mmCIF file of C-alpha atoms in Angstrom:
data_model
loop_
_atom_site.group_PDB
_atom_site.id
_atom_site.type_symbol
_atom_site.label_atom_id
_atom_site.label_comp_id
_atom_site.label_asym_id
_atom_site.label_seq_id
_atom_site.Cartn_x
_atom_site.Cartn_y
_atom_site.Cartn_z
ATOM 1 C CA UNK A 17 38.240 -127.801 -53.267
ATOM 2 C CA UNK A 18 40.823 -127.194 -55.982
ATOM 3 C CA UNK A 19 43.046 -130.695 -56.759
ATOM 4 C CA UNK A 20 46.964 -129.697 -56.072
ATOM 5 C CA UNK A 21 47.939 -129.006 -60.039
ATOM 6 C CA UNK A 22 44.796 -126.345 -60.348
ATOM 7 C CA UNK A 23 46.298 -124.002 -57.976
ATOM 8 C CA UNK A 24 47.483 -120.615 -59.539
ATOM 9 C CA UNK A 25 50.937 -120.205 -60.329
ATOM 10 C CA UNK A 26 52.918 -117.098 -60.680
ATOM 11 C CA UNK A 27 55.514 -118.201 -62.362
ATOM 12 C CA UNK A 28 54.843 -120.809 -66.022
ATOM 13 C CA UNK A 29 55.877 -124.169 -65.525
ATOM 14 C CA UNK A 30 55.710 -127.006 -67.921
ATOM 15 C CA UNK A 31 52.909 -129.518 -67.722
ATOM 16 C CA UNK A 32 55.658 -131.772 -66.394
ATOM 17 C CA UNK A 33 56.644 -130.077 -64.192
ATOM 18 C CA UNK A 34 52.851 -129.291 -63.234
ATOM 19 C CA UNK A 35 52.064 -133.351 -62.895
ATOM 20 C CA UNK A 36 54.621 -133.808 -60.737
ATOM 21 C CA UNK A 37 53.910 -131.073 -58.189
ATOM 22 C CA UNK A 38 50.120 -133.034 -58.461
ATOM 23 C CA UNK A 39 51.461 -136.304 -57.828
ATOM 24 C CA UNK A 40 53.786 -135.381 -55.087
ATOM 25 C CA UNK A 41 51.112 -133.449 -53.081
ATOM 26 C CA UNK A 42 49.116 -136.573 -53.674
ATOM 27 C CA UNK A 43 51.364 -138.889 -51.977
ATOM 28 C CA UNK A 44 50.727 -140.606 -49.297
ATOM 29 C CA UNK A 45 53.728 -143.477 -47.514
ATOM 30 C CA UNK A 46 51.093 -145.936 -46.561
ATOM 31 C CA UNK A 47 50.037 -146.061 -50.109
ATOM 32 C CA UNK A 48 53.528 -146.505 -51.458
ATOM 33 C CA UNK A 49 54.277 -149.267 -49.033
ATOM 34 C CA UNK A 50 52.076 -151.388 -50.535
ATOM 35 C CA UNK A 51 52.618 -150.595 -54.157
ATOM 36 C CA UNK A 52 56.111 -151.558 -53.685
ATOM 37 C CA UNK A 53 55.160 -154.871 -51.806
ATOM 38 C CA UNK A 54 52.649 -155.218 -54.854
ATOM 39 C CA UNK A 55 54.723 -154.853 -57.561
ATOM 40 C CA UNK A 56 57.398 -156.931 -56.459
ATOM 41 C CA UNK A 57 60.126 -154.221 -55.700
ATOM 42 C CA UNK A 58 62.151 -155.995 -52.824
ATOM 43 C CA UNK A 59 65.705 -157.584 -53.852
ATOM 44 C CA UNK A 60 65.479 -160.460 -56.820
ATOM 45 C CA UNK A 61 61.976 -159.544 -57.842
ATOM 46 C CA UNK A 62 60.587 -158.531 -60.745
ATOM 47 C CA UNK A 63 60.240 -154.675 -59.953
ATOM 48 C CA UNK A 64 63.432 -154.675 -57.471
ATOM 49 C CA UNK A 65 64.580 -151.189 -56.765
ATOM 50 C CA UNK A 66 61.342 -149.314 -58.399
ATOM 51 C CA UNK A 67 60.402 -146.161 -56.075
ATOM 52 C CA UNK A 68 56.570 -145.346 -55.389
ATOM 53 C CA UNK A 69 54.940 -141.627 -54.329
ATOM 54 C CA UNK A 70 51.551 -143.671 -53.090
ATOM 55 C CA UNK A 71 49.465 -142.107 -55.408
ATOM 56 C CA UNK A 72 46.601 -144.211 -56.728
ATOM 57 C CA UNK A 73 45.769 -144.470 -60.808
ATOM 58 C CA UNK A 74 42.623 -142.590 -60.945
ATOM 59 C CA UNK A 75 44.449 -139.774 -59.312
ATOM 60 C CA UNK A 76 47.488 -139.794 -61.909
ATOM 61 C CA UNK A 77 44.442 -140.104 -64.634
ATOM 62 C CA UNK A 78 42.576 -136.967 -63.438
ATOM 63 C CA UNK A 79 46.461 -134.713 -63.282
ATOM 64 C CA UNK A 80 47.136 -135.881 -66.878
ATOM 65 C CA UNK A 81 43.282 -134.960 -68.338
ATOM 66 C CA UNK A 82 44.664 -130.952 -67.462
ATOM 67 C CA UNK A 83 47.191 -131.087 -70.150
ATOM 68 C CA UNK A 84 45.371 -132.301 -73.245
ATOM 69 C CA UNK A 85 47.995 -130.081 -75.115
ATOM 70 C CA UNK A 86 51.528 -131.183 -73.590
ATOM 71 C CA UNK A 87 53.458 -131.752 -76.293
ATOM 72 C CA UNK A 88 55.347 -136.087 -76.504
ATOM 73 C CA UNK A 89 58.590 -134.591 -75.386
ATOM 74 C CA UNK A 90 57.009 -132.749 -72.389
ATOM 75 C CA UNK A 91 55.845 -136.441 -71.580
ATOM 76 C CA UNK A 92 59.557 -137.793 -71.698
ATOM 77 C CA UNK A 93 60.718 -136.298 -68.892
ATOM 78 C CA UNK A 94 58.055 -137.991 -66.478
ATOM 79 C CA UNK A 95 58.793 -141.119 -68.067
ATOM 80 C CA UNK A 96 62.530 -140.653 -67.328
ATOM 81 C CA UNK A 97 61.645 -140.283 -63.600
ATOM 82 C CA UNK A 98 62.971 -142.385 -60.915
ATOM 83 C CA UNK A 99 59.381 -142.458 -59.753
ATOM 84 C CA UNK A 100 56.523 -145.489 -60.891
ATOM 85 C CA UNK A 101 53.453 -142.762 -60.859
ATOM 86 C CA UNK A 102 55.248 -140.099 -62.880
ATOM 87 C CA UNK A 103 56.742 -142.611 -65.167
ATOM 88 C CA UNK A 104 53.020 -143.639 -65.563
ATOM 89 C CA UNK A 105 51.761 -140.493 -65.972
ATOM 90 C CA UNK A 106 54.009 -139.701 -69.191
ATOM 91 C CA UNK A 107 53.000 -142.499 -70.667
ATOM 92 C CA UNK A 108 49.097 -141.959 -70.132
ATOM 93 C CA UNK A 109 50.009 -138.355 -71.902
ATOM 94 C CA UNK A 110 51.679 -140.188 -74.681
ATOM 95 C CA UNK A 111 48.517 -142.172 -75.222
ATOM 96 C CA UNK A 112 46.167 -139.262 -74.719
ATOM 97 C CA UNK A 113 48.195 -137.705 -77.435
ATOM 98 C CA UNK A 114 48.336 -140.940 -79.551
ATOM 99 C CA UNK A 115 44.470 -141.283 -79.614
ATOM 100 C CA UNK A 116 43.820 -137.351 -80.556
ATOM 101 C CA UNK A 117 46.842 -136.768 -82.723
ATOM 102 C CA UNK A 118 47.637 -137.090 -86.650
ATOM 103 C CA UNK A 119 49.733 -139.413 -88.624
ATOM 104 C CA UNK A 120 53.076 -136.862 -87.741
ATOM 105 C CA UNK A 121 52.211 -137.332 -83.768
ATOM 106 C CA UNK A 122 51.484 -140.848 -83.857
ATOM 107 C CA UNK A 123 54.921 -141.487 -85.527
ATOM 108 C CA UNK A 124 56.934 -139.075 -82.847
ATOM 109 C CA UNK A 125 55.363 -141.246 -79.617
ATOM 110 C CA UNK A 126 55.816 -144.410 -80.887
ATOM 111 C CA UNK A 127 59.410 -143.830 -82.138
ATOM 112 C CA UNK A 128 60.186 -142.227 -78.728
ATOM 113 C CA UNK A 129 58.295 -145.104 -77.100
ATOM 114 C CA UNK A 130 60.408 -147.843 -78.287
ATOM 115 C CA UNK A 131 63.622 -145.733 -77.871
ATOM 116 C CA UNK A 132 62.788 -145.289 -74.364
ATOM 117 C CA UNK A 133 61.407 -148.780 -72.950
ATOM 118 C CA UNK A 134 63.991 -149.010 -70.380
ATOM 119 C CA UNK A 135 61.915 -146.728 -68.201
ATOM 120 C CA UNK A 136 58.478 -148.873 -69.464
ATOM 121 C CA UNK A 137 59.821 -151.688 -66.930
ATOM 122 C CA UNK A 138 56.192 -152.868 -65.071
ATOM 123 C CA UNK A 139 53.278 -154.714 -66.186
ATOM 124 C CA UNK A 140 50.975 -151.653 -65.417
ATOM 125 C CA UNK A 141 53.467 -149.457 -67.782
ATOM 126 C CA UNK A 142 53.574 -152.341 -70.278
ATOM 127 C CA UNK A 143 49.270 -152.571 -70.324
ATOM 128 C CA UNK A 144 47.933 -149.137 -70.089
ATOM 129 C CA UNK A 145 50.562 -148.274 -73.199
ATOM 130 C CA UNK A 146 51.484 -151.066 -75.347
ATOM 131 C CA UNK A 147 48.401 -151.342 -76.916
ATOM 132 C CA UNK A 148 47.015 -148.062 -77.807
ATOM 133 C CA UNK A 149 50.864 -146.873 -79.324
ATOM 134 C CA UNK A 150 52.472 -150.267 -80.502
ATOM 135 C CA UNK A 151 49.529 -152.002 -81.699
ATOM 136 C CA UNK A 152 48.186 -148.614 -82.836
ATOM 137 C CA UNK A 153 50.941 -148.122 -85.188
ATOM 138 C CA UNK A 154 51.697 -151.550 -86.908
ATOM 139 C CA UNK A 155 50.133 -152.526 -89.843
ATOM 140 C CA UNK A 156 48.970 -156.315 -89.947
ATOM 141 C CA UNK A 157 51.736 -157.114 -92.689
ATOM 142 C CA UNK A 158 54.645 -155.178 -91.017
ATOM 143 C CA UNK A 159 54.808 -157.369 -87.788
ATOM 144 C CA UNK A 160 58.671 -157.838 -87.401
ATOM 145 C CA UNK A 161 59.009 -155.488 -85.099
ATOM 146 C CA UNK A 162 56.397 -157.742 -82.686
ATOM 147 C CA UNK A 163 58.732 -160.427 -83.590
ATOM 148 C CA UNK A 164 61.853 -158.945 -82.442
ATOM 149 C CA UNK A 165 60.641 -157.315 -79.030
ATOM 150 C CA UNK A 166 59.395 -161.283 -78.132
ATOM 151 C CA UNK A 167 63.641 -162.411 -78.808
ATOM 152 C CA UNK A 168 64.283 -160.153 -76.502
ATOM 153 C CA UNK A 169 66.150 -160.639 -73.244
ATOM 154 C CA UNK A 170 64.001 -158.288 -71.341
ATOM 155 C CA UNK A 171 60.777 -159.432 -70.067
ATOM 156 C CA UNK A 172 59.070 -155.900 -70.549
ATOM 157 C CA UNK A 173 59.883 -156.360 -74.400
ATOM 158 C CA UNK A 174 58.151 -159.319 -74.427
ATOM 159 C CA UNK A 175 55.508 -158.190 -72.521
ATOM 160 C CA UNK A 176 55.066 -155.308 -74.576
ATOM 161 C CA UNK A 177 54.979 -157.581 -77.721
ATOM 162 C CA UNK A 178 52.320 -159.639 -76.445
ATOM 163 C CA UNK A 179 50.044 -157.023 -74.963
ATOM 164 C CA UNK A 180 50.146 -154.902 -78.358
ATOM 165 C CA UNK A 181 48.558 -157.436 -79.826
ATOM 166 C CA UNK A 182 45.245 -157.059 -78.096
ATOM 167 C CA UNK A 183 44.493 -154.106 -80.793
ATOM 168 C CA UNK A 184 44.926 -156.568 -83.234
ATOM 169 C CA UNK A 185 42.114 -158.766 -80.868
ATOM 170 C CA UNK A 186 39.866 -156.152 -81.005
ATOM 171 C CA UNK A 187 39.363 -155.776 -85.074
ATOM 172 C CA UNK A 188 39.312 -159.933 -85.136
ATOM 173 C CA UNK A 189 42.520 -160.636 -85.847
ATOM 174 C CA UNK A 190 43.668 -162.892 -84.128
ATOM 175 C CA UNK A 191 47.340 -163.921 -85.802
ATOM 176 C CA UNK A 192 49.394 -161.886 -84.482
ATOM 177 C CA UNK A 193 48.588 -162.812 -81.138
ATOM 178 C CA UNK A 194 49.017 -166.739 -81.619
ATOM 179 C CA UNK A 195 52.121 -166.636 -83.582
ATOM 180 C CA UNK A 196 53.645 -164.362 -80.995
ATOM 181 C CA UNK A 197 52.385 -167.082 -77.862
ATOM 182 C CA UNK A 198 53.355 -170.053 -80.169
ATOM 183 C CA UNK A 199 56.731 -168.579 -79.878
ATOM 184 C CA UNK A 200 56.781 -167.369 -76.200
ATOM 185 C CA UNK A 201 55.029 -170.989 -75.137
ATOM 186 C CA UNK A 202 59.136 -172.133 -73.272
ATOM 187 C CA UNK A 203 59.264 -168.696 -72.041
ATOM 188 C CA UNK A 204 60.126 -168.907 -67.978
ATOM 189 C CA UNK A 205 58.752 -165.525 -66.926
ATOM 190 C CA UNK A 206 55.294 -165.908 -64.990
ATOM 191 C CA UNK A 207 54.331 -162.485 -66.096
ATOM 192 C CA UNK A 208 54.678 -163.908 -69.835
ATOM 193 C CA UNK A 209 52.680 -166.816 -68.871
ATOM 194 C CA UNK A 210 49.711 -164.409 -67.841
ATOM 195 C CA UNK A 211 49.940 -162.095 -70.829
ATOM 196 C CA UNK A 212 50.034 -164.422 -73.348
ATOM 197 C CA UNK A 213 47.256 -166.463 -71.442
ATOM 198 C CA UNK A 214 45.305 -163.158 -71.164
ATOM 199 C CA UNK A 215 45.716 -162.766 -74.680
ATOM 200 C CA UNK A 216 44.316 -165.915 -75.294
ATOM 201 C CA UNK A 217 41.034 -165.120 -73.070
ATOM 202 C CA UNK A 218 40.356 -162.158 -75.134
ATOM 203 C CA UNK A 219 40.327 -164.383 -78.388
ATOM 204 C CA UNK A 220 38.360 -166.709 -76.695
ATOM 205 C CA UNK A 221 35.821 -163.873 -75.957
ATOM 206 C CA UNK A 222 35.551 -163.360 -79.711
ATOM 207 C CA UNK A 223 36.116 -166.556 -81.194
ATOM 208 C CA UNK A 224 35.712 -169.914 -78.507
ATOM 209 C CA UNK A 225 36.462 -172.332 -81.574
ATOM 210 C CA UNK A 226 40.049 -170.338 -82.640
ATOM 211 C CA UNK A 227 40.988 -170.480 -78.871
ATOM 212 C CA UNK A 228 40.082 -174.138 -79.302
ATOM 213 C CA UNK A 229 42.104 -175.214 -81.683
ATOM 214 C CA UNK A 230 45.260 -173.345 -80.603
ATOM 215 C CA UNK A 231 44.525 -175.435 -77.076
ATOM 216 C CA UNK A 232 44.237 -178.573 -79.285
ATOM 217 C CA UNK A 233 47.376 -178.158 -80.692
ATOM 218 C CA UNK A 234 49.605 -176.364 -77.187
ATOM 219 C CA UNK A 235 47.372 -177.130 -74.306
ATOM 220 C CA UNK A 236 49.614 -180.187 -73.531
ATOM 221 C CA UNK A 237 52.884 -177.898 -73.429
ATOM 222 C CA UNK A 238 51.492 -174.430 -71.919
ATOM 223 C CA UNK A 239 52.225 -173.259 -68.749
ATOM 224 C CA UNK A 240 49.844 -173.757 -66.344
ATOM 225 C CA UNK A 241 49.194 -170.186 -65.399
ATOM 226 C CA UNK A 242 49.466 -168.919 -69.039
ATOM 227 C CA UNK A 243 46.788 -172.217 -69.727
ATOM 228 C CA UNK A 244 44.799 -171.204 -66.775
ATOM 229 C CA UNK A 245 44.326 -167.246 -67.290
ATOM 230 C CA UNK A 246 42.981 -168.801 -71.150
ATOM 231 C CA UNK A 247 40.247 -170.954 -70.093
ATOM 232 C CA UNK A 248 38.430 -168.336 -67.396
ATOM 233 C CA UNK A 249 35.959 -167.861 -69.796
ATOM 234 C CA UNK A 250 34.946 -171.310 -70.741
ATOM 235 C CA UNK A 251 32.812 -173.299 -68.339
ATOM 236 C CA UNK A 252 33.691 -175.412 -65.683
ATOM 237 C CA UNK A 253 33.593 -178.760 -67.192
ATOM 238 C CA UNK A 254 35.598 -177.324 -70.343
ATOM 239 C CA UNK A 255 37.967 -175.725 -68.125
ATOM 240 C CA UNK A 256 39.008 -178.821 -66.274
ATOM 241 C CA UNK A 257 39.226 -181.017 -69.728
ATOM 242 C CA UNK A 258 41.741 -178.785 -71.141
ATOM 243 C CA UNK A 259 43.593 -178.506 -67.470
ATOM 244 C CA UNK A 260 43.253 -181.992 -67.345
ATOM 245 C CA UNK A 261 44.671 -182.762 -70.687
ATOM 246 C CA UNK A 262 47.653 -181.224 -69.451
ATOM 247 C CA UNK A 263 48.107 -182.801 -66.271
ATOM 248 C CA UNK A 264 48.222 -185.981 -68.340
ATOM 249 C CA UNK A 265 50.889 -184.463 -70.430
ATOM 250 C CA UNK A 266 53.111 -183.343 -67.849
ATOM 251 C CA UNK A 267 52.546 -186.630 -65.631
#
């Protein structure tokens, strides 16, 4: 059985155009009722307003894999759409393109990345992009930009500040990550709190004894979730001194 964007078309269309005929015969209402209760999208949440198809990630994954090719404007215009799926889908094509592209692509998404975040406004958006094309593109000595995305106002800034750091994580170095949660440790978004704490984990995964000492110096003024999504890795007994030495902080 042929998925919905491999059926033969008479007339060209753009990929698009293509993805979005694939994601809309994909949707399903059940589905997109509880996306929007999961993402937060009723009045005064985080994701008020934001408009699901019901079409689950693997699915969007699989339509974007057909257009290897499609071109980081092409990707734009499912980002600019009032739907969460599409917008994810042109950002998945922006990272496809990231990863197989040379130095002239690279540049192109990522300028058109942080020109257009106002459409990069969920955590899934933030995590499935941030690192591959933010942290893809700085240099360990040009970090300002990190810097200035977590002063901003919008949470998704932040977030995508924070989460671009994992590349960083992943080659060992580990600076970026706690200067940037040094700074964000008063921030009063929850969804900050678990970034930077899940930032924190994935040091901890490479280096317990760095994670240690940033907990000996903050553990007494972290957040509790941000401190709690840092420790899952440690064992229990470790897990409740550094909770505990908290507790006695905040008492």
């Amino acid at each position: 059985m042929k998925e919905p964007w491999q059926k033969t078309e008479r007339t060209a269309i753009s990929p698009a155009q293509a993805i979005s005929r694939a994601l809309r015969a994909a949707a399903d209402p059940g589905v997109a009722r509880i996306l929007q209760s999961f993402f937060k999208t009723g009045p005064g949440e985080y994701g008020e307003g934001d408009v699901f198809l019901g079409v689950k990630v693997p699915v969007t994954r699989r339509s974007v894999r057909q257009f290897p090719a499609a071109s980081p404007r092409q990707a734009l215009a499912l980002l600019k759409s009032p739907f969460h799926e599409e917008r994810l889908a042109g950002l998945l094509l922006w990272v496809q393109s990231f990863e197989k592209g040379d130095a002239r692509v690279r540049k192109e998404i990522f300028n058109l990345y942080l020109r257009h975040t106002r459409w990069i406004n969920s955590w899934d958006l933030v995590d499935l992009s941030a690192p591959q094309i933010v942290g893809g593109s700085l240099e360990a000595t040009k970090l300002d930009l990190l810097d200035r995305l977590a002063g901003s106002k919008r949470v998704w800034d932040r977030r995508i500040a924070v989460v671009a750091t994992l590349t960083f994580i992943r080659h060992n170095d580990f600076k970026p990550c706690l200067r940037l949660c040094r700074q964000l440790l008063n921030d009063e978004h929850d969804l900050m709190h678990k970034a930077c704490g899940w930032m924190l984990r994935e040091v901890g995964k490479r280096d317990r004894d760095t994670l240690r000492a940033f907990l000996q110096a903050h553990a007494h003024q972290m957040p509790r979730t941000m401190l709690r999504y840092s420790l899952e890795h440690f064992q229990p007994d470790e897990r409740q001194h550094w909770m505990g030495a908290r507790a006695k902080a905040v008492a």
